[in-house]
Amino acid sequence: MTATATTVPAIGQEWPEQGGTFIGSRLVDGAVHHVIIPGGKEFDLADVAFDELKSAVAERGEVNGHFDWRAPEQEEMMLAYINVPHLFDKEDWYWTSKPCGSYNAWAVGFEFGSVDTWRRDNEFRVRPVRSIIA
């Protein structure tokens, strides 16, 4: 079954109307948000320092018919690790948009599902995400 704009597909399935692959839902301020990634590793932005996250994603512009891609929150990257780890590079770290103090930020490693803080000047991958409210 192919999902439509109003029909949510199974986790890990394509959702073409929403621009990518549905990786799961999360509750944000009482509202269910469906989280989408544009696809696999070919959509990664590589070698991005934390302080360049927003500009790197913005410079990418339109992807799969949508312009509202953003750097992922920590919870969204953990959702990706739980539900679709095969769509990520297991040998690299992925930034989240969550800072940790003045000099560090949170990143997720897909080999073992590690979540750790790293200095913001490290360069890691970024997989843009978008979400829609159910």
PDB file of C-alpha atoms in Angstrom:
ATOM      1  CA  MET A   1       0.000   0.000   0.000  1.00  0.00           C
ATOM      2  CA  THR A   2       1.330   3.430  -0.921  1.00  0.00           C
ATOM      3  CA  ALA A   3       0.757   6.204   1.617  1.00  0.00           C
ATOM      4  CA  THR A   4      -0.981   9.429   0.675  1.00  0.00           C
ATOM      5  CA  ALA A   5      -0.536  12.841   2.267  1.00  0.00           C
ATOM      6  CA  THR A   6      -3.116  11.870   4.888  1.00  0.00           C
ATOM      7  CA  THR A   7      -2.272   8.166   5.240  1.00  0.00           C
ATOM      8  CA  VAL A   8       0.793   7.469   7.333  1.00  0.00           C
ATOM      9  CA  PRO A   9       2.933   4.632   5.930  1.00  0.00           C
ATOM     10  CA  ALA A  10       4.615   1.930   7.964  1.00  0.00           C
ATOM     11  CA  ILE A  11       7.862   2.969   9.645  1.00  0.00           C
ATOM     12  CA  GLY A  12      10.754   2.742   7.222  1.00  0.00           C
ATOM     13  CA  GLN A  13       8.539   3.087   4.158  1.00  0.00           C
ATOM     14  CA  GLU A  14       8.630   5.814   1.555  1.00  0.00           C
ATOM     15  CA  TRP A  15       6.183   8.685   1.932  1.00  0.00           C
ATOM     16  CA  PRO A  16       6.604  10.435  -1.426  1.00  0.00           C
ATOM     17  CA  GLU A  17       4.067  13.185  -0.730  1.00  0.00           C
ATOM     18  CA  GLN A  18       6.088  14.154   2.341  1.00  0.00           C
ATOM     19  CA  GLY A  19       9.459  13.994   0.623  1.00  0.00           C
ATOM     20  CA  GLY A  20      11.122  10.886   1.931  1.00  0.00           C
ATOM     21  CA  THR A  21      11.047   8.002   4.372  1.00  0.00           C
ATOM     22  CA  PHE A  22       8.813   7.929   7.448  1.00  0.00           C
ATOM     23  CA  ILE A  23      10.973   7.101  10.483  1.00  0.00           C
ATOM     24  CA  GLY A  24       8.338   7.287  13.225  1.00  0.00           C
ATOM     25  CA  SER A  25       6.288   9.676  15.326  1.00  0.00           C
ATOM     26  CA  ARG A  26       6.969  11.582  18.508  1.00  0.00           C
ATOM     27  CA  LEU A  27       4.940  13.636  20.924  1.00  0.00           C
ATOM     28  CA  VAL A  28       5.899  17.327  21.078  1.00  0.00           C
ATOM     29  CA  ASP A  29       3.935  19.613  23.399  1.00  0.00           C
ATOM     30  CA  GLY A  30       0.932  17.292  23.251  1.00  0.00           C
ATOM     31  CA  ALA A  31       0.894  16.989  19.449  1.00  0.00           C
ATOM     32  CA  VAL A  32       1.974  13.965  17.417  1.00  0.00           C
ATOM     33  CA  HIS A  33       4.698  14.820  14.894  1.00  0.00           C
ATOM     34  CA  HIS A  34       5.460  12.429  12.037  1.00  0.00           C
ATOM     35  CA  VAL A  35       9.200  12.567  11.257  1.00  0.00           C
ATOM     36  CA  ILE A  36      10.544  12.178   7.724  1.00  0.00           C
ATOM     37  CA  ILE A  37      14.091  11.927   6.377  1.00  0.00           C
ATOM     38  CA  PRO A  38      14.767  12.602   2.680  1.00  0.00           C
ATOM     39  CA  GLY A  39      16.188   9.114   2.090  1.00  0.00           C
ATOM     40  CA  GLY A  40      19.463   7.294   2.654  1.00  0.00           C
ATOM     41  CA  LYS A  41      23.122   8.252   3.022  1.00  0.00           C
ATOM     42  CA  GLU A  42      23.121  10.067  -0.309  1.00  0.00           C
ATOM     43  CA  PHE A  43      21.216  12.874   1.440  1.00  0.00           C
ATOM     44  CA  ASP A  44      23.811  13.347   4.187  1.00  0.00           C
ATOM     45  CA  LEU A  45      25.677  16.603   4.448  1.00  0.00           C
ATOM     46  CA  ALA A  46      29.243  15.559   5.273  1.00  0.00           C
ATOM     47  CA  ASP A  47      31.993  17.287   7.240  1.00  0.00           C
ATOM     48  CA  VAL A  48      29.785  19.887   8.926  1.00  0.00           C
ATOM     49  CA  ALA A  49      30.822  21.632  12.154  1.00  0.00           C
ATOM     50  CA  PHE A  50      28.020  22.066  14.703  1.00  0.00           C
ATOM     51  CA  ASP A  51      27.882  25.845  14.355  1.00  0.00           C
ATOM     52  CA  GLU A  52      27.276  25.420  10.600  1.00  0.00           C
ATOM     53  CA  LEU A  53      24.301  23.041  10.915  1.00  0.00           C
ATOM     54  CA  LYS A  54      21.511  25.493  10.163  1.00  0.00           C
ATOM     55  CA  SER A  55      23.300  27.186   7.291  1.00  0.00           C
ATOM     56  CA  ALA A  56      24.394  23.859   5.746  1.00  0.00           C
ATOM     57  CA  VAL A  57      20.820  22.545   5.731  1.00  0.00           C
ATOM     58  CA  ALA A  58      19.442  25.881   4.484  1.00  0.00           C
ATOM     59  CA  GLU A  59      21.970  26.007   1.642  1.00  0.00           C
ATOM     60  CA  ARG A  60      20.813  22.564   0.492  1.00  0.00           C
ATOM     61  CA  GLY A  61      17.437  24.165  -0.256  1.00  0.00           C
ATOM     62  CA  GLU A  62      14.653  22.124  -1.816  1.00  0.00           C
ATOM     63  CA  VAL A  63      14.859  18.358  -1.450  1.00  0.00           C
ATOM     64  CA  ASN A  64      12.224  16.001  -2.835  1.00  0.00           C
ATOM     65  CA  GLY A  65       9.787  18.877  -3.345  1.00  0.00           C
ATOM     66  CA  HIS A  66      10.064  20.354   0.174  1.00  0.00           C
ATOM     67  CA  PHE A  67      11.932  23.355   1.544  1.00  0.00           C
ATOM     68  CA  ASP A  68      11.321  22.937   5.280  1.00  0.00           C
ATOM     69  CA  TRP A  69      14.185  20.548   6.082  1.00  0.00           C
ATOM     70  CA  ARG A  70      16.104  21.267   9.282  1.00  0.00           C
ATOM     71  CA  ALA A  71      18.832  19.842  11.492  1.00  0.00           C
ATOM     72  CA  PRO A  72      17.433  16.968  13.571  1.00  0.00           C
ATOM     73  CA  GLU A  73      16.717  17.088  17.265  1.00  0.00           C
ATOM     74  CA  GLN A  74      18.392  14.502  19.489  1.00  0.00           C
ATOM     75  CA  GLU A  75      15.161  12.551  19.947  1.00  0.00           C
ATOM     76  CA  GLU A  76      14.660  12.381  16.175  1.00  0.00           C
ATOM     77  CA  MET A  77      18.114  10.900  15.651  1.00  0.00           C
ATOM     78  CA  MET A  78      17.450   8.287  18.322  1.00  0.00           C
ATOM     79  CA  LEU A  79      14.146   7.482  16.595  1.00  0.00           C
ATOM     80  CA  ALA A  80      16.147   7.007  13.388  1.00  0.00           C
ATOM     81  CA  TYR A  81      18.604   4.715  15.170  1.00  0.00           C
ATOM     82  CA  ILE A  82      15.794   2.604  16.613  1.00  0.00           C
ATOM     83  CA  ASN A  83      13.707   2.365  13.450  1.00  0.00           C
ATOM     84  CA  VAL A  84      15.922   2.792  10.363  1.00  0.00           C
ATOM     85  CA  PRO A  85      19.604   2.431  11.299  1.00  0.00           C
ATOM     86  CA  HIS A  86      20.358   0.792   7.940  1.00  0.00           C
ATOM     87  CA  LEU A  87      19.748   4.161   6.244  1.00  0.00           C
ATOM     88  CA  PHE A  88      22.706   5.773   8.067  1.00  0.00           C
ATOM     89  CA  ASP A  89      26.494   5.512   7.863  1.00  0.00           C
ATOM     90  CA  LYS A  90      27.528   3.279  10.756  1.00  0.00           C
ATOM     91  CA  GLU A  91      31.136   4.487  10.621  1.00  0.00           C
ATOM     92  CA  ASP A  92      30.430   8.157  11.307  1.00  0.00           C
ATOM     93  CA  TRP A  93      28.651  10.371  13.814  1.00  0.00           C
ATOM     94  CA  TYR A  94      25.588  12.508  13.089  1.00  0.00           C
ATOM     95  CA  TRP A  95      25.021  15.867  14.700  1.00  0.00           C
ATOM     96  CA  THR A  96      21.797  16.694  16.467  1.00  0.00           C
ATOM     97  CA  SER A  97      20.670  20.287  16.886  1.00  0.00           C
ATOM     98  CA  LYS A  98      21.058  20.048  20.667  1.00  0.00           C
ATOM     99  CA  PRO A  99      23.967  21.984  22.219  1.00  0.00           C
ATOM    100  CA  CYS A 100      25.554  20.894  25.482  1.00  0.00           C
ATOM    101  CA  GLY A 101      27.101  23.859  27.220  1.00  0.00           C
ATOM    102  CA  SER A 102      29.139  26.478  25.397  1.00  0.00           C
ATOM    103  CA  TYR A 103      31.642  24.250  23.621  1.00  0.00           C
ATOM    104  CA  ASN A 104      29.941  20.899  23.013  1.00  0.00           C
ATOM    105  CA  ALA A 105      26.895  19.439  21.285  1.00  0.00           C
ATOM    106  CA  TRP A 106      25.145  16.075  21.114  1.00  0.00           C
ATOM    107  CA  ALA A 107      25.753  13.594  18.316  1.00  0.00           C
ATOM    108  CA  VAL A 108      24.576  10.050  17.589  1.00  0.00           C
ATOM    109  CA  GLY A 109      26.749   7.179  16.400  1.00  0.00           C
ATOM    110  CA  PHE A 110      24.875   4.562  14.382  1.00  0.00           C
ATOM    111  CA  GLU A 111      27.260   1.647  14.888  1.00  0.00           C
ATOM    112  CA  PHE A 112      26.096   1.005  18.472  1.00  0.00           C
ATOM    113  CA  GLY A 113      23.458   3.695  19.022  1.00  0.00           C
ATOM    114  CA  SER A 114      25.839   5.815  21.066  1.00  0.00           C
ATOM    115  CA  VAL A 115      24.820   9.294  22.122  1.00  0.00           C
ATOM    116  CA  ASP A 116      27.641  11.537  23.272  1.00  0.00           C
ATOM    117  CA  THR A 117      28.814  15.120  23.425  1.00  0.00           C
ATOM    118  CA  TRP A 118      31.545  16.341  21.125  1.00  0.00           C
ATOM    119  CA  ARG A 119      33.344  19.618  20.674  1.00  0.00           C
ATOM    120  CA  ARG A 120      31.413  21.824  18.284  1.00  0.00           C
ATOM    121  CA  ASP A 121      34.391  22.214  15.954  1.00  0.00           C
ATOM    122  CA  ASN A 122      34.316  18.491  15.072  1.00  0.00           C
ATOM    123  CA  GLU A 123      32.939  17.814  11.615  1.00  0.00           C
ATOM    124  CA  PHE A 124      30.261  15.132  11.372  1.00  0.00           C
ATOM    125  CA  ARG A 125      27.409  14.192   9.101  1.00  0.00           C
ATOM    126  CA  VAL A 126      23.956  15.804   9.166  1.00  0.00           C
ATOM    127  CA  ARG A 127      20.795  14.174   7.871  1.00  0.00           C
ATOM    128  CA  PRO A 128      18.068  16.761   7.409  1.00  0.00           C
ATOM    129  CA  VAL A 129      14.601  15.976   8.750  1.00  0.00           C
ATOM    130  CA  ARG A 130      11.167  17.472   8.512  1.00  0.00           C
ATOM    131  CA  SER A 131       8.056  16.750  10.503  1.00  0.00           C
ATOM    132  CA  ILE A 132       4.363  17.234  10.060  1.00  0.00           C
ATOM    133  CA  ILE A 133       1.741  17.459  12.777  1.00  0.00           C
ATOM    134  CA  ALA A 134      -0.725  14.562  12.673  1.00  0.00           C
TER     135      ALA A 134
END
